Structures are given as C-alpha cells and as structure tokens.
C-alpha cells in the first residue's frame, strides 16, 4: 500500500515538474515492482518494471554517469520477471543489455559494480539455458564463477553463497551439455560451500545444499559412478524432506523429480531403495499432484 501510494504521489509531482521528480517516480516504480514480485505477483510487477526501465533509459541518455547503474538494475529485474512469467524470449534482450551496462560500469569502478556484473551474468546464463541455448550460456556462467570466486576471496561472508550458486549453475549447464566429467568439480565445490553455509544457517541453505547434491549425483552418474550418485541423491532427499514437509508447494518440483530419479537409479543398479527414505514425502507428492 505505501509503495503504491508513493508511485501515485511521485507520478503527480512528475507531471508538474518532470526534471525534479521523474527519477523519484522511476525509483518508486521499481520499488513497487519488487514488492509485488516478493508477493509472487510477477504479472502485476511487470507494468511498473517496464515503466521504470523506460524512465531510467530516458534519464540515462541525459545523464549516463548518474542513471546507467539504475537502468542496468531495472533491466536485470525486468528480465528476471519476464523469465518467471515464461516469456523468456522477451527476457533475453534486457538481460543482455544489463550485462553490457554492468560490464562497462565495472570497467570504470570494479569494486562497486563487479558483484552486479556477476549476478547479471549468472542470470543471463540461466536464461540462455532455459531457452535451450546452452552452448551460448557457458561463457557467462564461467565468467560469473570467476568473478564470484575473486569476490569471495576478499569477502567470504558476503559472496560465498553467490559463488556456490554460480558453481551449481555451471555444473548443471555442463551436465546438460553432456560434459559430466567437467561438471563434477564445480558441483562438488558447490556442495562443500553449501554444506558449510548450512551448518551455520540450516533453514536458509539446506534446500540449496540438496539441489547441489542433485547436481553432484547427475555428474557422478554421467561418469559411470552410479552407486556414488545414488548416495548423493539419498542425502539430498534426507536434507530436503523437512523443508518439503514444511513448505510443500515451494519444493514440490525438486522433490517430485528427485524421488523419481532416486527410485529409477536404484532399480538400474539392482539396489533396494533405502527403507523409509521416501515414505514421508510420497503421500505429499501424490496429494499435491491430485493423485489422492
């Protein structure tokens, strides 16, 4: 409510005095879009996000030094929301433009803008992968890892979660490209980082650790190390189960896929699935999928 009221007030002020209040209107639109997105209302967030981009683009043409960082951020947000809405082809142009702007800004001021460049590169890699353009996604994914690795050396507390995320993105991408032998090292490094982070903050990082273990399992299976892959999948199930029970909708896609993969691989290896491992989750999966 206050975010919406701020937009209305700044819009009225900007009509009277554009030079003074259009920057504030753009900022308030971006804030409103962020609040809507945080509530899961991506479709409602789209209009203010697009308007913020248009305003920042005009402002950046008049004063690049002041407004290009804001334009880059607004473009990155817009690309993410378009992607979340399944409009990935439309998301590509703003995602690429955000990377170009942040690359130029990071060239001038690395300390301030390399974290934003790394995030935009990771987002671009994920988007290209979802579009089936995995070969093109590889370079930005690798660059994001390199940037986050350097940032994490300087400030581990701030950037190790981002490094783990980018390593996992890279590992999944390499596996999808059939390069499982190369995927194993970044996947295992992501697990090590998430394991340490999860010890400090289980609620925040255990779901990410589970996903990283899935990536390790996929890479291991692709390297003909099926028994080790099964162990990795089983650990992922155990870690994710309490989070799935608490927030089933949030974790259904991953847990549903993971349960099937664990059973498939166990059968392929002529192994009996671990007793009781899937019992706590199967009923929830079936209920949410409308089978019960």
Short mmCIF file of C-alpha atoms in Angstrom, two decimals, residues 5-285:
data_model
loop_
_atom_site.label_atom_id
_atom_site.label_comp_id
_atom_site.label_asym_id
_atom_site.label_seq_id
_atom_site.Cartn_x
_atom_site.Cartn_y
_atom_site.Cartn_z
CA UNK A 5 0.83 5.47 -2.76
CA UNK A 6 4.39 6.64 -3.31
CA UNK A 7 4.05 5.90 -7.04
CA UNK A 8 0.80 7.88 -7.23
CA UNK A 9 2.31 10.87 -5.43
CA UNK A 10 5.51 10.89 -7.47
CA UNK A 11 3.51 10.49 -10.70
CA UNK A 12 1.50 13.61 -9.87
CA UNK A 13 4.66 15.52 -8.94
CA UNK A 14 6.46 14.37 -12.10
CA UNK A 15 3.61 15.67 -14.26
CA UNK A 16 4.13 19.12 -12.77
CA UNK A 17 7.95 19.01 -12.70
CA UNK A 18 9.49 16.14 -14.72
CA UNK A 19 13.12 17.20 -14.24
CA UNK A 20 12.79 17.19 -10.48
CA UNK A 21 10.60 14.14 -9.90
CA UNK A 22 10.99 11.61 -12.75
CA UNK A 23 14.00 10.00 -11.03
CA UNK A 24 11.90 9.53 -7.88
CA UNK A 25 8.99 8.18 -9.92
CA UNK A 26 11.30 5.63 -11.57
CA UNK A 27 12.68 4.61 -8.16
CA UNK A 28 9.20 4.22 -6.66
CA UNK A 29 8.02 2.14 -9.66
CA UNK A 30 11.00 -0.17 -9.26
CA UNK A 31 10.27 -0.49 -5.52
CA UNK A 32 6.62 -1.32 -6.23
CA UNK A 33 7.64 -3.95 -8.78
CA UNK A 34 10.00 -5.53 -6.23
CA UNK A 35 7.27 -5.64 -3.57
CA UNK A 36 4.79 -7.22 -5.98
CA UNK A 37 7.37 -9.79 -7.07
CA UNK A 38 8.15 -10.65 -3.44
CA UNK A 39 4.44 -11.44 -3.03
CA UNK A 40 4.59 -13.76 -6.05
CA UNK A 41 2.65 -11.30 -8.20
CA UNK A 42 5.07 -11.20 -11.14
CA UNK A 43 2.39 -10.42 -13.70
CA UNK A 44 1.34 -7.32 -11.72
CA UNK A 45 5.01 -6.36 -11.25
CA UNK A 46 5.64 -6.26 -14.98
CA UNK A 47 3.96 -2.93 -15.84
CA UNK A 48 5.77 -0.84 -13.18
CA UNK A 49 9.03 -2.64 -14.00
CA UNK A 50 8.70 -1.77 -17.70
CA UNK A 51 7.78 1.83 -16.92
CA UNK A 52 10.81 2.13 -14.62
CA UNK A 53 13.07 0.90 -17.45
CA UNK A 54 11.60 3.45 -19.87
CA UNK A 55 12.11 6.31 -17.40
CA UNK A 56 15.64 5.25 -16.48
CA UNK A 57 16.53 4.86 -20.15
CA UNK A 58 15.49 8.45 -20.87
CA UNK A 59 17.29 9.70 -17.75
CA UNK A 60 20.44 7.75 -18.65
CA UNK A 61 20.51 9.31 -22.12
CA UNK A 62 20.63 12.78 -20.50
CA UNK A 63 22.97 11.83 -17.64
CA UNK A 64 24.72 8.47 -18.14
CA UNK A 65 27.02 8.71 -15.11
CA UNK A 66 24.11 9.22 -12.74
CA UNK A 67 21.49 6.86 -14.17
CA UNK A 68 23.13 3.99 -16.08
CA UNK A 69 23.52 1.95 -12.86
CA UNK A 70 19.80 2.34 -12.17
CA UNK A 71 18.93 1.43 -15.76
CA UNK A 72 21.08 -1.71 -15.54
CA UNK A 73 19.38 -2.80 -12.32
CA UNK A 74 15.90 -2.15 -13.71
CA UNK A 75 16.73 -4.16 -16.85
CA UNK A 76 18.07 -7.08 -14.82
CA UNK A 77 14.90 -7.12 -12.70
CA UNK A 78 12.67 -6.90 -15.78
CA UNK A 79 14.47 -9.81 -17.42
CA UNK A 80 14.03 -11.97 -14.31
CA UNK A 81 10.31 -11.26 -14.06
CA UNK A 82 9.72 -11.90 -17.76
CA UNK A 83 11.56 -15.20 -17.38
CA UNK A 84 9.49 -16.12 -14.31
CA UNK A 85 6.35 -15.49 -16.38
CA UNK A 86 7.58 -17.86 -19.10
CA UNK A 87 8.31 -15.00 -21.52
CA UNK A 88 11.95 -15.98 -21.86
CA UNK A 89 12.46 -14.85 -25.45
CA UNK A 90 11.36 -11.34 -24.40
CA UNK A 91 13.62 -11.52 -21.34
CA UNK A 92 16.78 -12.07 -23.37
CA UNK A 93 17.27 -8.53 -24.69
CA UNK A 94 17.03 -6.78 -21.28
CA UNK A 95 19.23 -9.48 -19.72
CA UNK A 96 21.92 -8.96 -22.34
CA UNK A 97 21.67 -5.17 -22.08
CA UNK A 98 22.04 -5.35 -18.30
CA UNK A 99 25.25 -7.37 -18.72
CA UNK A 100 26.64 -4.86 -21.24
CA UNK A 101 25.88 -1.90 -18.96
CA UNK A 102 27.31 -3.57 -15.86
CA UNK A 103 30.42 -4.62 -17.80
CA UNK A 104 31.06 -1.00 -18.78
CA UNK A 105 30.37 0.20 -15.22
CA UNK A 106 32.64 -2.47 -13.73
CA UNK A 107 35.39 -1.41 -16.11
CA UNK A 108 35.24 2.07 -14.60
CA UNK A 109 34.62 1.04 -10.97
CA UNK A 110 35.29 -2.66 -10.30
CA UNK A 111 34.77 -2.51 -6.53
CA UNK A 112 31.29 -1.07 -6.89
CA UNK A 113 29.97 -2.99 -9.90
CA UNK A 114 31.67 -6.39 -10.24
CA UNK A 115 29.11 -8.01 -7.88
CA UNK A 116 26.28 -6.70 -10.05
CA UNK A 117 28.03 -7.86 -13.23
CA UNK A 118 28.49 -11.33 -11.76
CA UNK A 119 24.80 -11.54 -10.83
CA UNK A 120 23.69 -10.34 -14.28
CA UNK A 121 25.99 -12.88 -15.97
CA UNK A 122 24.60 -15.72 -13.85
CA UNK A 123 21.05 -14.62 -14.66
CA UNK A 124 21.88 -14.46 -18.37
CA UNK A 125 23.45 -17.94 -18.29
CA UNK A 126 20.38 -19.39 -16.58
CA UNK A 127 18.07 -17.70 -19.08
CA UNK A 128 20.03 -18.91 -22.11
CA UNK A 129 19.99 -22.42 -20.68
CA UNK A 130 16.21 -22.31 -20.24
CA UNK A 131 15.94 -21.17 -23.87
CA UNK A 132 17.89 -24.26 -24.93
CA UNK A 133 20.92 -22.18 -25.92
CA UNK A 134 23.28 -23.98 -23.56
CA UNK A 135 26.45 -23.57 -25.61
CA UNK A 136 25.94 -19.80 -25.51
CA UNK A 137 25.20 -19.95 -21.77
CA UNK A 138 28.56 -21.49 -20.93
CA UNK A 139 30.74 -18.37 -21.27
CA UNK A 140 28.63 -16.11 -18.99
CA UNK A 141 28.28 -18.96 -16.47
CA UNK A 142 32.06 -19.43 -16.34
CA UNK A 143 32.68 -15.69 -16.09
CA UNK A 144 30.20 -15.40 -13.21
CA UNK A 145 32.09 -18.13 -11.33
CA UNK A 146 35.42 -16.37 -11.86
CA UNK A 147 34.05 -13.04 -10.64
CA UNK A 148 32.34 -14.53 -7.59
CA UNK A 149 35.47 -16.54 -6.73
CA UNK A 150 37.54 -13.35 -6.66
CA UNK A 151 34.87 -11.54 -4.63
CA UNK A 152 34.56 -14.45 -2.17
CA UNK A 153 38.31 -14.40 -1.54
CA UNK A 154 38.03 -10.76 -0.45
CA UNK A 155 34.75 -11.13 1.47
CA UNK A 156 33.70 -14.74 2.12
CA UNK A 157 30.70 -13.92 4.30
CA UNK A 158 29.15 -11.74 1.62
CA UNK A 159 29.93 -13.73 -1.52
CA UNK A 160 30.37 -17.44 -0.74
CA UNK A 161 26.60 -18.04 -1.18
CA UNK A 162 26.78 -16.40 -4.62
CA UNK A 163 29.88 -18.41 -5.53
CA UNK A 164 28.08 -21.62 -4.55
CA UNK A 165 25.05 -20.62 -6.64
CA UNK A 166 27.16 -19.82 -9.70
CA UNK A 167 29.14 -23.07 -9.38
CA UNK A 168 25.89 -25.02 -9.26
CA UNK A 169 24.58 -23.17 -12.34
CA UNK A 170 27.80 -24.03 -14.18
CA UNK A 171 27.71 -27.68 -13.10
CA UNK A 172 24.11 -28.18 -14.23
CA UNK A 173 24.87 -26.49 -17.53
CA UNK A 174 27.92 -28.69 -18.20
CA UNK A 175 25.88 -31.81 -17.37
CA UNK A 176 23.13 -30.70 -19.74
CA UNK A 177 25.79 -30.30 -22.43
CA UNK A 178 26.92 -33.90 -21.85
CA UNK A 179 30.19 -32.77 -20.26
CA UNK A 180 29.70 -34.63 -16.98
CA UNK A 181 33.41 -35.13 -16.36
CA UNK A 182 33.85 -31.33 -16.32
CA UNK A 183 30.64 -30.82 -14.32
CA UNK A 184 31.79 -32.88 -11.33
CA UNK A 185 34.39 -30.45 -9.91
CA UNK A 186 32.14 -27.34 -9.77
CA UNK A 187 29.24 -29.47 -8.49
CA UNK A 188 31.35 -30.87 -5.66
CA UNK A 189 32.74 -27.43 -4.81
CA UNK A 190 29.19 -26.07 -4.62
CA UNK A 191 28.27 -28.89 -2.21
CA UNK A 192 31.27 -28.13 0.02
CA UNK A 193 30.35 -24.44 0.18
CA UNK A 194 26.65 -25.09 0.80
CA UNK A 195 27.48 -27.71 3.44
CA UNK A 196 29.50 -25.14 5.40
CA UNK A 197 26.82 -22.49 4.94
CA UNK A 198 24.08 -24.92 6.02
CA UNK A 199 25.93 -25.70 9.24
CA UNK A 200 25.72 -22.00 10.12
CA UNK A 201 22.16 -21.45 8.85
CA UNK A 202 20.28 -24.69 8.11
CA UNK A 203 16.92 -23.09 7.31
CA UNK A 204 18.42 -20.82 4.68
CA UNK A 205 20.90 -23.14 2.98
CA UNK A 206 19.84 -26.77 3.36
CA UNK A 207 17.45 -26.60 0.36
CA UNK A 208 20.31 -25.25 -1.76
CA UNK A 209 22.62 -27.98 -0.44
CA UNK A 210 20.04 -30.57 -1.53
CA UNK A 211 19.93 -29.12 -5.04
CA UNK A 212 23.73 -29.08 -5.21
CA UNK A 213 23.80 -32.75 -4.17
CA UNK A 214 21.42 -33.47 -7.05
CA UNK A 215 23.90 -31.83 -9.45
CA UNK A 216 26.72 -33.96 -7.99
CA UNK A 217 24.57 -37.07 -8.43
CA UNK A 218 23.86 -36.26 -12.06
CA UNK A 219 27.56 -35.69 -12.76
CA UNK A 220 28.55 -38.90 -10.96
CA UNK A 221 26.00 -40.95 -12.88
CA UNK A 222 27.24 -39.43 -16.13
CA UNK A 223 30.74 -40.59 -15.18
CA UNK A 224 29.54 -44.20 -14.64
CA UNK A 225 29.69 -43.82 -10.86
CA UNK A 226 26.08 -44.79 -10.28
CA UNK A 227 26.44 -46.13 -6.73
CA UNK A 228 28.01 -42.88 -5.57
CA UNK A 229 25.28 -40.97 -7.41
CA UNK A 230 22.61 -42.94 -5.53
CA UNK A 231 24.23 -41.97 -2.21
CA UNK A 232 24.19 -38.32 -3.27
CA UNK A 233 20.51 -38.49 -4.28
CA UNK A 234 19.61 -40.18 -0.98
CA UNK A 235 21.35 -37.47 1.03
CA UNK A 236 19.53 -34.82 -0.99
CA UNK A 237 16.18 -36.47 -0.16
CA UNK A 238 17.01 -36.65 3.57
CA UNK A 239 18.08 -32.99 3.70
CA UNK A 240 15.16 -31.66 1.67
CA UNK A 241 12.42 -33.73 3.38
CA UNK A 242 11.77 -31.50 6.43
CA UNK A 243 11.72 -28.40 4.23
CA UNK A 244 9.33 -30.13 1.81
CA UNK A 245 7.06 -31.11 4.69
CA UNK A 246 7.03 -27.52 5.97
CA UNK A 247 6.64 -25.81 2.56
CA UNK A 248 5.50 -28.47 0.09
CA UNK A 249 4.49 -26.12 -2.73
CA UNK A 250 7.88 -24.41 -2.71
CA UNK A 251 9.82 -27.68 -3.07
CA UNK A 252 7.40 -29.91 -4.98
CA UNK A 253 9.13 -29.69 -8.36
CA UNK A 254 12.55 -30.64 -6.99
CA UNK A 255 11.33 -33.29 -4.57
CA UNK A 256 9.00 -34.90 -7.11
CA UNK A 257 11.81 -35.18 -9.66
CA UNK A 258 14.32 -36.31 -7.03
CA UNK A 259 12.09 -39.10 -5.72
CA UNK A 260 11.60 -40.48 -9.24
CA UNK A 261 15.32 -40.25 -10.04
CA UNK A 262 16.29 -41.97 -6.81
CA UNK A 263 13.92 -44.87 -7.49
CA UNK A 264 14.98 -45.10 -11.15
CA UNK A 265 18.67 -45.24 -10.32
CA UNK A 266 18.16 -47.76 -7.50
CA UNK A 267 16.32 -50.08 -9.92
CA UNK A 268 19.01 -49.59 -12.59
CA UNK A 269 21.66 -50.63 -10.04
CA UNK A 270 19.53 -53.56 -8.77
CA UNK A 271 19.55 -51.99 -5.31
CA UNK A 272 16.71 -51.84 -2.82
CA UNK A 273 15.74 -48.24 -2.08
CA UNK A 274 16.70 -47.13 1.42
CA UNK A 275 13.96 -48.19 3.83
CA UNK A 276 11.65 -45.37 4.82
CA UNK A 277 13.51 -42.74 2.84
CA UNK A 278 10.64 -41.77 0.53
CA UNK A 279 7.70 -42.65 2.79
CA UNK A 280 7.45 -39.17 4.40
CA UNK A 281 7.27 -37.45 1.01
CA UNK A 282 5.37 -39.77 -1.36
CA UNK A 283 1.95 -39.08 0.15
CA UNK A 284 2.52 -35.30 -0.04
CA UNK A 285 3.69 -35.54 -3.66
#
